[in-house]
JSON list of N, CA and C in Angstrom, two decimals:
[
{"chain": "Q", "resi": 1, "resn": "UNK", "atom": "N", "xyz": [-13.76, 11.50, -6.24]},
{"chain": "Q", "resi": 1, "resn": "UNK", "atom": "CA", "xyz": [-13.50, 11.76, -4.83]},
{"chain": "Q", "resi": 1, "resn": "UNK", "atom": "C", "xyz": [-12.69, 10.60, -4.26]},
{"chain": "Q", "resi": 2, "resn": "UNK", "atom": "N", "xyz": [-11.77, 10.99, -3.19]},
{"chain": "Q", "resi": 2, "resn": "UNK", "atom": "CA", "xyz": [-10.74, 10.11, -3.12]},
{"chain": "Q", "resi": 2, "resn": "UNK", "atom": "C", "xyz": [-10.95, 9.21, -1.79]},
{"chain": "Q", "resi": 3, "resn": "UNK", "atom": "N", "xyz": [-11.06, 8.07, -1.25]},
{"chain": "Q", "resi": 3, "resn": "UNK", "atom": "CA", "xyz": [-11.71, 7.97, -0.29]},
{"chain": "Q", "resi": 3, "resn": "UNK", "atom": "C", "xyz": [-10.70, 6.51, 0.68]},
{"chain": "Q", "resi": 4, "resn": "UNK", "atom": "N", "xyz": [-10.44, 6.94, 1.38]},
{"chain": "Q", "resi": 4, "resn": "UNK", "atom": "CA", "xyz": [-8.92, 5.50, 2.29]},
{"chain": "Q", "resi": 4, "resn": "UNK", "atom": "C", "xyz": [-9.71, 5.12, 3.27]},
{"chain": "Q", "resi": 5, "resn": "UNK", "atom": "N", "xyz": [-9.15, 4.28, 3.63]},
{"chain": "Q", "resi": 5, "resn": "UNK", "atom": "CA", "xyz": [-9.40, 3.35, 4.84]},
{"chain": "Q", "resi": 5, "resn": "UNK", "atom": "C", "xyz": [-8.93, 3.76, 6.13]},
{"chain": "Q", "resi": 6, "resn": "UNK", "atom": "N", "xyz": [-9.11, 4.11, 7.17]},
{"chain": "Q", "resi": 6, "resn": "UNK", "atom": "CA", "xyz": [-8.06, 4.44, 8.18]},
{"chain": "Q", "resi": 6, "resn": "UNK", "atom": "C", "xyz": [-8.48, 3.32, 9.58]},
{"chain": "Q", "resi": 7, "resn": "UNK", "atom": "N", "xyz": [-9.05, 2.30, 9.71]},
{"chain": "Q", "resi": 7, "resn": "UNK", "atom": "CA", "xyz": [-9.41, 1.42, 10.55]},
{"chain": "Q", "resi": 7, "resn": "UNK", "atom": "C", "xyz": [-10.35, 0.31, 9.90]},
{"chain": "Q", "resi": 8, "resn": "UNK", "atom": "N", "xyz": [-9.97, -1.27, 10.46]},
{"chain": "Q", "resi": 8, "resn": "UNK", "atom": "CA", "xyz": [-10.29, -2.21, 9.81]},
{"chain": "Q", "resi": 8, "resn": "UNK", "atom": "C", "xyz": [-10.60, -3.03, 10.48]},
{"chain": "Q", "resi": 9, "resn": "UNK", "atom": "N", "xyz": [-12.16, -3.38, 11.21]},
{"chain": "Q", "resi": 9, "resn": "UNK", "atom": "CA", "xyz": [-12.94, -4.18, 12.37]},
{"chain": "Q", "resi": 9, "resn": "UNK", "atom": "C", "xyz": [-13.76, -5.53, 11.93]},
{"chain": "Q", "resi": 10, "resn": "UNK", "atom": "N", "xyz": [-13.94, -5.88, 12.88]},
{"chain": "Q", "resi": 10, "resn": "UNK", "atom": "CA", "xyz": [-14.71, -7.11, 12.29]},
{"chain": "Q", "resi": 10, "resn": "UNK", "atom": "C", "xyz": [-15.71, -7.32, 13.35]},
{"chain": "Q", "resi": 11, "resn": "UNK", "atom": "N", "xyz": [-16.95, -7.88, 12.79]},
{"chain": "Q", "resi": 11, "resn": "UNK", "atom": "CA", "xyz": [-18.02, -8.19, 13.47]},
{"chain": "Q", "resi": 11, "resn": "UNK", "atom": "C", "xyz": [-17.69, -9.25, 14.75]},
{"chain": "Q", "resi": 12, "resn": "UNK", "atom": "N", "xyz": [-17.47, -8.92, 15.84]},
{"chain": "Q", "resi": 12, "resn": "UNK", "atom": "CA", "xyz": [-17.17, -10.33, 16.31]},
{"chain": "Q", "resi": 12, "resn": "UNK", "atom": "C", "xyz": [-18.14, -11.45, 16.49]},
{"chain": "Q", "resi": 13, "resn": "UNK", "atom": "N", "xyz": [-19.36, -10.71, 16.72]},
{"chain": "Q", "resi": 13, "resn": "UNK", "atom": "CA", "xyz": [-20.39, -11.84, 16.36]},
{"chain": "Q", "resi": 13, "resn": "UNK", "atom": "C", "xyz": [-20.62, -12.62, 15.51]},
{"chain": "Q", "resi": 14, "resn": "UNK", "atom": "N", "xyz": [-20.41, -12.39, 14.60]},
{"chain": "Q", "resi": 14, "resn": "UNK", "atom": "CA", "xyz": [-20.58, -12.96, 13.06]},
{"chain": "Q", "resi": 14, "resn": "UNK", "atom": "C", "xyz": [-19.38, -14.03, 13.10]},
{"chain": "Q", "resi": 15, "resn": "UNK", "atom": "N", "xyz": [-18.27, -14.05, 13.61]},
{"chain": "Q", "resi": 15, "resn": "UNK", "atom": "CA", "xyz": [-17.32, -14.99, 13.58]},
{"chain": "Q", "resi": 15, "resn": "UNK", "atom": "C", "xyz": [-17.65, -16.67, 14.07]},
{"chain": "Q", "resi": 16, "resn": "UNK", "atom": "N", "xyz": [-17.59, -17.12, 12.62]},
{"chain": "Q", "resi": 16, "resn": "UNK", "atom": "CA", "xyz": [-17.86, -18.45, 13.44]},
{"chain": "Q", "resi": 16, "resn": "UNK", "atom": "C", "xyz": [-16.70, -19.40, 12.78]},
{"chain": "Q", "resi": 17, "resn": "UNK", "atom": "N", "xyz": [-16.48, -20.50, 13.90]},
{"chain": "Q", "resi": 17, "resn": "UNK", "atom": "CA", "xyz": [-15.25, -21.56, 13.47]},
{"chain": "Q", "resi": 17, "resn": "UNK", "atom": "C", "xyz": [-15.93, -22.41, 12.85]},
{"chain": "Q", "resi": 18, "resn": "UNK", "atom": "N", "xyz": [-14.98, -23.06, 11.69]},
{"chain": "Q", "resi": 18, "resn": "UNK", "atom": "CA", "xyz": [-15.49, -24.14, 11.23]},
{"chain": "Q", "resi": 18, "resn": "UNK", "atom": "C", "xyz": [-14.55, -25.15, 11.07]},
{"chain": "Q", "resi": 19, "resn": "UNK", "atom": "N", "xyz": [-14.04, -26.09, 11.48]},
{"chain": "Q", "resi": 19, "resn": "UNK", "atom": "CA", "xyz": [-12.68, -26.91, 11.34]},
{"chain": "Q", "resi": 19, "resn": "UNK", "atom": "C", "xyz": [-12.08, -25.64, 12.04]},
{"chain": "Q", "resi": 20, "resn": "UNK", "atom": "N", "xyz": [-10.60, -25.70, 11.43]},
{"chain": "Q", "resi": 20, "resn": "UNK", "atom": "CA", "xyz": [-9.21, -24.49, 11.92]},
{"chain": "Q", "resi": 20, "resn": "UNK", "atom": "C", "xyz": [-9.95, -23.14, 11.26]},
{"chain": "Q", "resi": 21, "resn": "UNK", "atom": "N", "xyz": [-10.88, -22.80, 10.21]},
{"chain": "Q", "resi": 21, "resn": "UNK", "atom": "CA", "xyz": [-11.04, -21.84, 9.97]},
{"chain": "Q", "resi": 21, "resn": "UNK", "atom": "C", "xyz": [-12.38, -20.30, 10.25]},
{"chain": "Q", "resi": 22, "resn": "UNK", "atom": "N", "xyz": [-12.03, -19.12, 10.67]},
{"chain": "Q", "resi": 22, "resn": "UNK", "atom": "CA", "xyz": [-12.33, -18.54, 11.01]},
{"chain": "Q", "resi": 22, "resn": "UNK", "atom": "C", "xyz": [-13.16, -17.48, 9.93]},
{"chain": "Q", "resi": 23, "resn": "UNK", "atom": "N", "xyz": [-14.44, -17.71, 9.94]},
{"chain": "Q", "resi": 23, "resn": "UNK", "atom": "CA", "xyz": [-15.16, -17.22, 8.75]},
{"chain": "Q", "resi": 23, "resn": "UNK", "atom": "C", "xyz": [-16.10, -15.71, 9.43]},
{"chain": "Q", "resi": 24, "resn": "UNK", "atom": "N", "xyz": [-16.20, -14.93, 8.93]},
{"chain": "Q", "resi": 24, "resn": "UNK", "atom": "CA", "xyz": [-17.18, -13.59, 9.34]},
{"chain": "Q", "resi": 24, "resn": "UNK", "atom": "C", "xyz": [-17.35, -12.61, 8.88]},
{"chain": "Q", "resi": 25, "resn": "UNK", "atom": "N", "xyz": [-17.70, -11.88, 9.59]},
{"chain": "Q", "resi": 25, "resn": "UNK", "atom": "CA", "xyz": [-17.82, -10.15, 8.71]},
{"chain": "Q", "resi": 25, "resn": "UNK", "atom": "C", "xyz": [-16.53, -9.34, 8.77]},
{"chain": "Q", "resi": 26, "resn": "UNK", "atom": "N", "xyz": [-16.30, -8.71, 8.10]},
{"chain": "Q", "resi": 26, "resn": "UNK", "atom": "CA", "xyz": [-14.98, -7.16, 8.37]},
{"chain": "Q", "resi": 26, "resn": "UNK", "atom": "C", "xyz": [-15.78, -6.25, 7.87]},
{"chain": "Q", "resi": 27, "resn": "UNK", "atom": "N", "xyz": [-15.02, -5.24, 8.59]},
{"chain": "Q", "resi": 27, "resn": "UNK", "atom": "CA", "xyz": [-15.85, -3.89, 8.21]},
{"chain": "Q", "resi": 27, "resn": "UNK", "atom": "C", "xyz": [-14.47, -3.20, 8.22]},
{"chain": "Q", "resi": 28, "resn": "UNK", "atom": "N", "xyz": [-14.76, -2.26, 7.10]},
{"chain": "Q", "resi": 28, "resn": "UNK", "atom": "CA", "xyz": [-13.81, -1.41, 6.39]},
{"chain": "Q", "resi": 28, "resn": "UNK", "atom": "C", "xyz": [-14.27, 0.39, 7.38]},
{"chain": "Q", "resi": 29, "resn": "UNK", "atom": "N", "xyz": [-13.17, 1.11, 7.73]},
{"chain": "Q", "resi": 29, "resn": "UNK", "atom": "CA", "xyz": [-13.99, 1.63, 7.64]},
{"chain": "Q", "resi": 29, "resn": "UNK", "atom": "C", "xyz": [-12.84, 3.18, 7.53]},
{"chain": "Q", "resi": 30, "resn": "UNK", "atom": "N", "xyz": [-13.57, 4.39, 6.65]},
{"chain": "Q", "resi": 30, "resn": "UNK", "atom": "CA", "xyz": [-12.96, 4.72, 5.53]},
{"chain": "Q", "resi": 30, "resn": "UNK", "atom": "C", "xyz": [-13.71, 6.40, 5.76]},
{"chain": "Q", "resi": 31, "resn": "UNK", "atom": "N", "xyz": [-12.76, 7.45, 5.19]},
{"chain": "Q", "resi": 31, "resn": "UNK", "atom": "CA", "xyz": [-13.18, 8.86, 4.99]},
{"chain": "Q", "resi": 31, "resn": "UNK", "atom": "C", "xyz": [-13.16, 9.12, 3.90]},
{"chain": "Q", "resi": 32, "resn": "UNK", "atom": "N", "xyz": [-13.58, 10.32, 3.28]},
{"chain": "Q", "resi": 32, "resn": "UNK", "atom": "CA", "xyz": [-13.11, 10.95, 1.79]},
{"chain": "Q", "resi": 32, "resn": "UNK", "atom": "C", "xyz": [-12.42, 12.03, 2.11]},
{"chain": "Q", "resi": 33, "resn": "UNK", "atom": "N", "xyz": [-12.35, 13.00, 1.01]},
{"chain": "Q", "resi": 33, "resn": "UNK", "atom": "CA", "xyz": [-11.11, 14.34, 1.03]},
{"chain": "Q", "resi": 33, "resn": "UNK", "atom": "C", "xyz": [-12.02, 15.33, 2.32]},
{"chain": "Q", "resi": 34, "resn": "UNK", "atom": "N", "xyz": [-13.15, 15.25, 1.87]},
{"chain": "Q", "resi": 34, "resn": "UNK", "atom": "CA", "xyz": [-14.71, 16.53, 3.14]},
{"chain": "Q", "resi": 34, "resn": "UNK", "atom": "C", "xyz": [-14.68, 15.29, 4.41]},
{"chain": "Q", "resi": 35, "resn": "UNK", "atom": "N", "xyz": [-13.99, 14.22, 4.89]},
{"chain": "Q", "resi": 35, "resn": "UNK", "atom": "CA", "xyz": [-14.16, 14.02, 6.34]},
{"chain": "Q", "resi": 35, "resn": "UNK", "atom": "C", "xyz": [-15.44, 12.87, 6.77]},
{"chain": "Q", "resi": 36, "resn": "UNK", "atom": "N", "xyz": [-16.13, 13.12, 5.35]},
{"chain": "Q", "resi": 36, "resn": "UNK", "atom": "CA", "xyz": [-17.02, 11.68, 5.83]},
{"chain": "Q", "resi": 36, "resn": "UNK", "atom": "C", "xyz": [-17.00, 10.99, 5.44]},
{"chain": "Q", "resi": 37, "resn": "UNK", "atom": "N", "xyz": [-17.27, 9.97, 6.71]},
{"chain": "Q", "resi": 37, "resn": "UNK", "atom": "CA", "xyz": [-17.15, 8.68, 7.18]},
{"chain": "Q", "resi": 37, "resn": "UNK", "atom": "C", "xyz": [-18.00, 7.56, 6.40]},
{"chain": "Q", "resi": 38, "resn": "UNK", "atom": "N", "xyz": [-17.41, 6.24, 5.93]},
{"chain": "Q", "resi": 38, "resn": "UNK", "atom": "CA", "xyz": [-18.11, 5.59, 5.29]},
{"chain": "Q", "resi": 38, "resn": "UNK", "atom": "C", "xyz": [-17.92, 3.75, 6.21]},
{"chain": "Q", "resi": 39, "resn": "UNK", "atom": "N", "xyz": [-18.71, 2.96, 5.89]},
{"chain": "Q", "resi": 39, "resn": "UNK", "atom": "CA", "xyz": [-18.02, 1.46, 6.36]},
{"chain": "Q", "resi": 39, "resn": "UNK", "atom": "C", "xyz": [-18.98, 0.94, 5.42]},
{"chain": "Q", "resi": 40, "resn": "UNK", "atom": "N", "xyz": [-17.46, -0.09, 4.87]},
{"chain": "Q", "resi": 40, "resn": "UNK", "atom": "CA", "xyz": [-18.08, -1.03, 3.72]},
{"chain": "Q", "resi": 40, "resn": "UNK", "atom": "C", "xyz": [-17.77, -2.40, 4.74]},
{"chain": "Q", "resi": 41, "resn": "UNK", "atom": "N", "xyz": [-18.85, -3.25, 4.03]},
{"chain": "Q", "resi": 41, "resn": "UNK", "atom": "CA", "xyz": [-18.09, -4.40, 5.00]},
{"chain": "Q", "resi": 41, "resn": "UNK", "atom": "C", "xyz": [-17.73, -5.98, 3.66]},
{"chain": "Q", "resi": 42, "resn": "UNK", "atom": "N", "xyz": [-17.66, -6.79, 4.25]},
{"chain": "Q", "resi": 42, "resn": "UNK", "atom": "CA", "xyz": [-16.71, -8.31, 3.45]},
{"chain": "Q", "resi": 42, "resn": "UNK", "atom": "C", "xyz": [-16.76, -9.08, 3.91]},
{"chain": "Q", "resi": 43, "resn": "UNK", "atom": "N", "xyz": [-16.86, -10.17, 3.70]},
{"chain": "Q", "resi": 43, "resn": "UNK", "atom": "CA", "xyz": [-16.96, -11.52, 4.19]},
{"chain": "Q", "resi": 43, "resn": "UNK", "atom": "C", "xyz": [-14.74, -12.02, 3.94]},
{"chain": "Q", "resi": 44, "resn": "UNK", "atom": "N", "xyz": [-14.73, -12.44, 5.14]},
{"chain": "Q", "resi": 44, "resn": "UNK", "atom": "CA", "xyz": [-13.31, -12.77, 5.44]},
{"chain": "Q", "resi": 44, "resn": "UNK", "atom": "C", "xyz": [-13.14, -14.51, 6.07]},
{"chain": "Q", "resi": 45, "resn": "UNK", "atom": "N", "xyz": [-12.35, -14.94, 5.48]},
{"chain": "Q", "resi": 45, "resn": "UNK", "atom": "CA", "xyz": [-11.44, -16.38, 5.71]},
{"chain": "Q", "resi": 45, "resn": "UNK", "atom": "C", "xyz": [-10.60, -16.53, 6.39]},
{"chain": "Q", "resi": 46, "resn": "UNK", "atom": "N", "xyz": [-10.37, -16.57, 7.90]},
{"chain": "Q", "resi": 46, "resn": "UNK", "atom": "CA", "xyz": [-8.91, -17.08, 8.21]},
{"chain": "Q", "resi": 46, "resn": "UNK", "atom": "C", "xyz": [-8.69, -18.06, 8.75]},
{"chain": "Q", "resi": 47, "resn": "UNK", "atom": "N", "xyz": [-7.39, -18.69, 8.62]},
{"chain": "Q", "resi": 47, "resn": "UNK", "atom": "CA", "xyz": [-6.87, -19.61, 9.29]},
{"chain": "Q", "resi": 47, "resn": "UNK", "atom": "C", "xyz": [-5.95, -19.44, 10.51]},
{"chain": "Q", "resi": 48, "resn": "UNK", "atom": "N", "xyz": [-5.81, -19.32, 11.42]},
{"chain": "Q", "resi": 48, "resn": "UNK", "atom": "CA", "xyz": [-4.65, -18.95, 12.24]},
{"chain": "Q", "resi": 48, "resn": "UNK", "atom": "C", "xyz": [-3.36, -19.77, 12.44]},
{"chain": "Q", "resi": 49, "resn": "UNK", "atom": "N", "xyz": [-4.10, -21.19, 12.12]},
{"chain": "Q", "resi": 49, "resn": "UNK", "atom": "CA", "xyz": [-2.69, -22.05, 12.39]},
{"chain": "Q", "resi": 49, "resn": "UNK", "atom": "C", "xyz": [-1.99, -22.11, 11.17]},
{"chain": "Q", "resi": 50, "resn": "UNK", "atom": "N", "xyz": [-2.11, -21.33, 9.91]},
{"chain": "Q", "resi": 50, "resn": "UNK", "atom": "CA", "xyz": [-1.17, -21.55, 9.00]},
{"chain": "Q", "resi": 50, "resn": "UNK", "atom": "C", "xyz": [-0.80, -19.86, 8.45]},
{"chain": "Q", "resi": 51, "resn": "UNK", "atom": "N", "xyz": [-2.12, -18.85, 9.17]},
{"chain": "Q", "resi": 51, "resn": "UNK", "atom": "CA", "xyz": [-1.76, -17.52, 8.82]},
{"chain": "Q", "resi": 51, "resn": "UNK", "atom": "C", "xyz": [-2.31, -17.44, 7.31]},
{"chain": "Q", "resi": 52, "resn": "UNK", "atom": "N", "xyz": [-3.29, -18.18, 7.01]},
{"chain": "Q", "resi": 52, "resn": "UNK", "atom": "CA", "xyz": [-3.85, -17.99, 5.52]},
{"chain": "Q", "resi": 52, "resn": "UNK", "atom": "C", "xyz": [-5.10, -17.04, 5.51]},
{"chain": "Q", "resi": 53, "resn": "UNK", "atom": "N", "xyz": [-5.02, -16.03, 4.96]},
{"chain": "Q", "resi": 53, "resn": "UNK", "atom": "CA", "xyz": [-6.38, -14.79, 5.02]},
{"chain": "Q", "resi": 53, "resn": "UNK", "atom": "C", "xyz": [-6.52, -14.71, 3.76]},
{"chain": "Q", "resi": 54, "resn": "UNK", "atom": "N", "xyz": [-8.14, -14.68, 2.77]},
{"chain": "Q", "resi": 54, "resn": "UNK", "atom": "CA", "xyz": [-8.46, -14.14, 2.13]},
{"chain": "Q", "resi": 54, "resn": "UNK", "atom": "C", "xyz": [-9.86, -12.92, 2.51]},
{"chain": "Q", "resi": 55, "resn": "UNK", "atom": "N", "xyz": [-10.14, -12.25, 1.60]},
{"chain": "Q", "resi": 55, "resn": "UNK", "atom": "CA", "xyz": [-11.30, -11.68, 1.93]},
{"chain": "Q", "resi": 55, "resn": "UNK", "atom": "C", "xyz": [-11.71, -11.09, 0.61]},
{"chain": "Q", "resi": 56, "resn": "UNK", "atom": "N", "xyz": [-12.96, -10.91, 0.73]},
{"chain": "Q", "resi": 56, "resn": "UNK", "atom": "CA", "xyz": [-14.22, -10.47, -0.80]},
{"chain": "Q", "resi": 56, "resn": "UNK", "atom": "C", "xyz": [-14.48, -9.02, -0.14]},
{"chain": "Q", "resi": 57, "resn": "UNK", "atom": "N", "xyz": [-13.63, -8.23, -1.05]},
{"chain": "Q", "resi": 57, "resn": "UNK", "atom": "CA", "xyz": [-13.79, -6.92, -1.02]},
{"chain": "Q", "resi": 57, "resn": "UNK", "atom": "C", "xyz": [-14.66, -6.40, -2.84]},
{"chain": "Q", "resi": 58, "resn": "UNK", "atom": "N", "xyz": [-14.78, -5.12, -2.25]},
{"chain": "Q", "resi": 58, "resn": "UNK", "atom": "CA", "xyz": [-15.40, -4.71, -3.74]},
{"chain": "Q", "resi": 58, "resn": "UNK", "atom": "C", "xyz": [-14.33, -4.26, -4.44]},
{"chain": "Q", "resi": 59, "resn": "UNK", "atom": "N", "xyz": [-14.57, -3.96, -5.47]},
{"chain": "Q", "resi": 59, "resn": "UNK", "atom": "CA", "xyz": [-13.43, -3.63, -6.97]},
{"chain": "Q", "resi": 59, "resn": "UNK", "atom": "C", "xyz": [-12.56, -2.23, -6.19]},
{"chain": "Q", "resi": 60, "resn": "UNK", "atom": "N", "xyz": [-13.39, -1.59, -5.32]},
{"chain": "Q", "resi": 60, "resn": "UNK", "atom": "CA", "xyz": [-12.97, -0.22, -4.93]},
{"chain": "Q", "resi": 60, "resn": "UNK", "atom": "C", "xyz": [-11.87, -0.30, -4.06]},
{"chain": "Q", "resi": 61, "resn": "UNK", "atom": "N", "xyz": [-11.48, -1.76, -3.63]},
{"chain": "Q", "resi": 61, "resn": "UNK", "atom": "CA", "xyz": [-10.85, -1.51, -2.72]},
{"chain": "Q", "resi": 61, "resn": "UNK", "atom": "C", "xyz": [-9.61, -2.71, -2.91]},
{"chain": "Q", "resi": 62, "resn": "UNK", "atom": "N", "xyz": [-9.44, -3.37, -4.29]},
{"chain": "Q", "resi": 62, "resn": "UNK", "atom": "CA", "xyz": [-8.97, -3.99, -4.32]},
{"chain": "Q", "resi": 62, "resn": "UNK", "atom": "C", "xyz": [-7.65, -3.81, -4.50]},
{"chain": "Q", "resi": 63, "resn": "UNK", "atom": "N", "xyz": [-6.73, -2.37, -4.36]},
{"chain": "Q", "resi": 63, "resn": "UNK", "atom": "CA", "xyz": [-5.68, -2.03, -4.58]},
{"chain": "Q", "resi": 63, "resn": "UNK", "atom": "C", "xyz": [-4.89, -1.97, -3.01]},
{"chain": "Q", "resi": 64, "resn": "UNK", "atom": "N", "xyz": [-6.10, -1.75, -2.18]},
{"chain": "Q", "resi": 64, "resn": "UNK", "atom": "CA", "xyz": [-5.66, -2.18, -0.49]},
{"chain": "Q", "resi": 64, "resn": "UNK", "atom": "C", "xyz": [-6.01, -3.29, 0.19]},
{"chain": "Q", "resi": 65, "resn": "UNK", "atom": "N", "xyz": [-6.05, -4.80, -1.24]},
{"chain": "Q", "resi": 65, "resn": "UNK", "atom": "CA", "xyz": [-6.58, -6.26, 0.10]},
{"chain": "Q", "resi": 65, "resn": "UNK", "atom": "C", "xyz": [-5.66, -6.08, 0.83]},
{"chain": "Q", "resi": 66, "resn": "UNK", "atom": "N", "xyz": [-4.12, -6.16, 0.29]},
{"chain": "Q", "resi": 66, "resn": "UNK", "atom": "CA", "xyz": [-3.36, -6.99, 1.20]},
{"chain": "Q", "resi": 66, "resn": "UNK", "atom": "C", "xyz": [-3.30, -6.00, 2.78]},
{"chain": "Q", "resi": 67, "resn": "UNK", "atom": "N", "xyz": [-3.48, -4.97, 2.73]},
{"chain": "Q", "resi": 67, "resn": "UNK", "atom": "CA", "xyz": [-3.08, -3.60, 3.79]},
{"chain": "Q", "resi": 67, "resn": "UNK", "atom": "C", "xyz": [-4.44, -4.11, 4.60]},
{"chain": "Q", "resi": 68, "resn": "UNK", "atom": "N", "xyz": [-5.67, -4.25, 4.05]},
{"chain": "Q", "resi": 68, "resn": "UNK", "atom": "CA", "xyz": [-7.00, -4.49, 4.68]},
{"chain": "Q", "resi": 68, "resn": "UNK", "atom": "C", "xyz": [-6.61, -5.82, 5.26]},
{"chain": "Q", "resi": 69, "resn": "UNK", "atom": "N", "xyz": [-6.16, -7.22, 5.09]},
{"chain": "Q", "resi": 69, "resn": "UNK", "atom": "CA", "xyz": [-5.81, -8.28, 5.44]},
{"chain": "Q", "resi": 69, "resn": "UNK", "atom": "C", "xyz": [-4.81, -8.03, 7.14]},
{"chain": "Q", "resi": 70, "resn": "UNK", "atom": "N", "xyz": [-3.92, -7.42, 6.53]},
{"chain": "Q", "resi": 70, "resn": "UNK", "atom": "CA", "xyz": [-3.01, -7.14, 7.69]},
{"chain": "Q", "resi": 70, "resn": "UNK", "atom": "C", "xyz": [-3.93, -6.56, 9.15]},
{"chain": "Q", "resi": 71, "resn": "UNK", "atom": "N", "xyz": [-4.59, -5.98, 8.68]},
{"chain": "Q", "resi": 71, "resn": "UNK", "atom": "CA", "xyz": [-5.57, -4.70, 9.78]},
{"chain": "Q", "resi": 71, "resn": "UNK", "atom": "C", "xyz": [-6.82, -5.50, 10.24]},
{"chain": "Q", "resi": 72, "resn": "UNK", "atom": "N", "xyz": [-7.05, -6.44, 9.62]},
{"chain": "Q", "resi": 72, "resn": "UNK", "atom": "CA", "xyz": [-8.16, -7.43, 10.08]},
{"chain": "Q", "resi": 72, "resn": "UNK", "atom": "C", "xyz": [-7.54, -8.30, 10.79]},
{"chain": "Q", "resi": 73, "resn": "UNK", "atom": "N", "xyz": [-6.31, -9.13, 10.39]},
{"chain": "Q", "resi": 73, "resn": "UNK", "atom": "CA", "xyz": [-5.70, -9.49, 11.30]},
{"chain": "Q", "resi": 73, "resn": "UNK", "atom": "C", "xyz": [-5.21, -9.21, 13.01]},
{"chain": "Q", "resi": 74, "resn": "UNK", "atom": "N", "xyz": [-4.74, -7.78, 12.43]},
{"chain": "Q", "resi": 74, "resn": "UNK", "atom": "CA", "xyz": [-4.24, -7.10, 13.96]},
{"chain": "Q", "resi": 74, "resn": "UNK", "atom": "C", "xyz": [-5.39, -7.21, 14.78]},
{"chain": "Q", "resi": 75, "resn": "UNK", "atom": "N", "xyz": [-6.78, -6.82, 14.03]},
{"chain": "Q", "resi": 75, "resn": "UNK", "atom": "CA", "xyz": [-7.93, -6.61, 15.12]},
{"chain": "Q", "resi": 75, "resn": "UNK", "atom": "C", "xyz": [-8.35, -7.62, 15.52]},
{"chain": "Q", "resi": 76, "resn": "UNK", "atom": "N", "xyz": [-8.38, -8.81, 15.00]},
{"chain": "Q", "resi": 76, "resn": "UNK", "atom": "CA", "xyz": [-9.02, -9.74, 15.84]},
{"chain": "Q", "resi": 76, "resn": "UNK", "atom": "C", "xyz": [-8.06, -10.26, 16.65]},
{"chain": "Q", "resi": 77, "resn": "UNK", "atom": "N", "xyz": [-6.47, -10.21, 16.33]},
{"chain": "Q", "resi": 77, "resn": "UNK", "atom": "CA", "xyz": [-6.01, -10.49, 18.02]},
{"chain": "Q", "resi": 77, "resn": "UNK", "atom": "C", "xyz": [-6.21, -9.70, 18.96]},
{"chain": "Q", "resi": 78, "resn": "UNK", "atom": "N", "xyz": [-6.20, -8.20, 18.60]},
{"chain": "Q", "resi": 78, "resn": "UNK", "atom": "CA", "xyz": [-6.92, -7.39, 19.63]},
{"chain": "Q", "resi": 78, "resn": "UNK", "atom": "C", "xyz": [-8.13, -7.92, 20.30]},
{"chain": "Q", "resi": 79, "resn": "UNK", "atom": "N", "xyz": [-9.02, -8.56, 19.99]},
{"chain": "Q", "resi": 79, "resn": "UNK", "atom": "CA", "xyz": [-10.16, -8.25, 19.80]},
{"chain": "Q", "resi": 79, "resn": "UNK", "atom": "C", "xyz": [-10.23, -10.40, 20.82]},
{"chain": "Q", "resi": 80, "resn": "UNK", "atom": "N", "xyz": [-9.35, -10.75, 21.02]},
{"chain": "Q", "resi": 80, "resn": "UNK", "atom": "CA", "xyz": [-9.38, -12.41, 20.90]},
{"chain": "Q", "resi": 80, "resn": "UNK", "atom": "C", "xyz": [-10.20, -13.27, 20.34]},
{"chain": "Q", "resi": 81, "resn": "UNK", "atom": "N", "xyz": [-10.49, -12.90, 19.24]},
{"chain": "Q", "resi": 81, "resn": "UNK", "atom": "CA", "xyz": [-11.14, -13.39, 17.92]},
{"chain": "Q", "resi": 81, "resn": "UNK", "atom": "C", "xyz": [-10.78, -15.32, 17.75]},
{"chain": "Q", "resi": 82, "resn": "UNK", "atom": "N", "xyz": [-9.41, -15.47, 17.89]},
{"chain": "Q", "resi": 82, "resn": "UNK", "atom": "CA", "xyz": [-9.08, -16.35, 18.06]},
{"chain": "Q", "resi": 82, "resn": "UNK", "atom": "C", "xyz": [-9.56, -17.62, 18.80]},
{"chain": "Q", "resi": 83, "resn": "UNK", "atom": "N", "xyz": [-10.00, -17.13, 19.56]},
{"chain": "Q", "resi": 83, "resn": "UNK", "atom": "CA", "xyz": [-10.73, -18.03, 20.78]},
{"chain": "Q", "resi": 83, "resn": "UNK", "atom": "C", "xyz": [-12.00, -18.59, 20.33]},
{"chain": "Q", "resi": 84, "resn": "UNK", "atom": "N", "xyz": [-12.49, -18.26, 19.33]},
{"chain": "Q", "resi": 84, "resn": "UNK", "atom": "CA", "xyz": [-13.87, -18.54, 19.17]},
{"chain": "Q", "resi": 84, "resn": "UNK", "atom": "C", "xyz": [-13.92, -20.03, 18.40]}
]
């Protein structure tokens, strides 16, 4: 069963600074081919002042870090993640 990502959030609570870097939860969150809804979540790394992101995804999803990276990104400037 085939199963994508179509939105990529992050706990904002869970975000905490440590030095420049921005450590917390992401949450994946994902349908199959029948419409239901799944959220996996990951522990994520960023830096903002140099734009360095990693994140610990499972094996399942390791063909979309870099797409999941980008979308975690977008959301926490949405989100002014930054500020914390």
């Amino acid at each position: 069963m085939k199963q994508t990502f179509y939105e990529v959030g992050c706990d904002v609570d869970s975000i905490k600074r440590i030095d420049k870097c921005l450590i917390g939860t992401g949450i994946i969150y994902s349908r199959d081919e029948d419409d239901y809804e799944y959220e996996d979540y990951f522990t994520f790394v960023y830096i903002p002042s140099t734009g360095f992101c990693d994140i610990a995804v499972s094996d399942f999803w390791k063909d979309t870090k870099e797409e999941i990276k980008e979308s975690l990104i977008e959301n926490m400037k949405d989100n002014n993640c930054f500020d914390k």
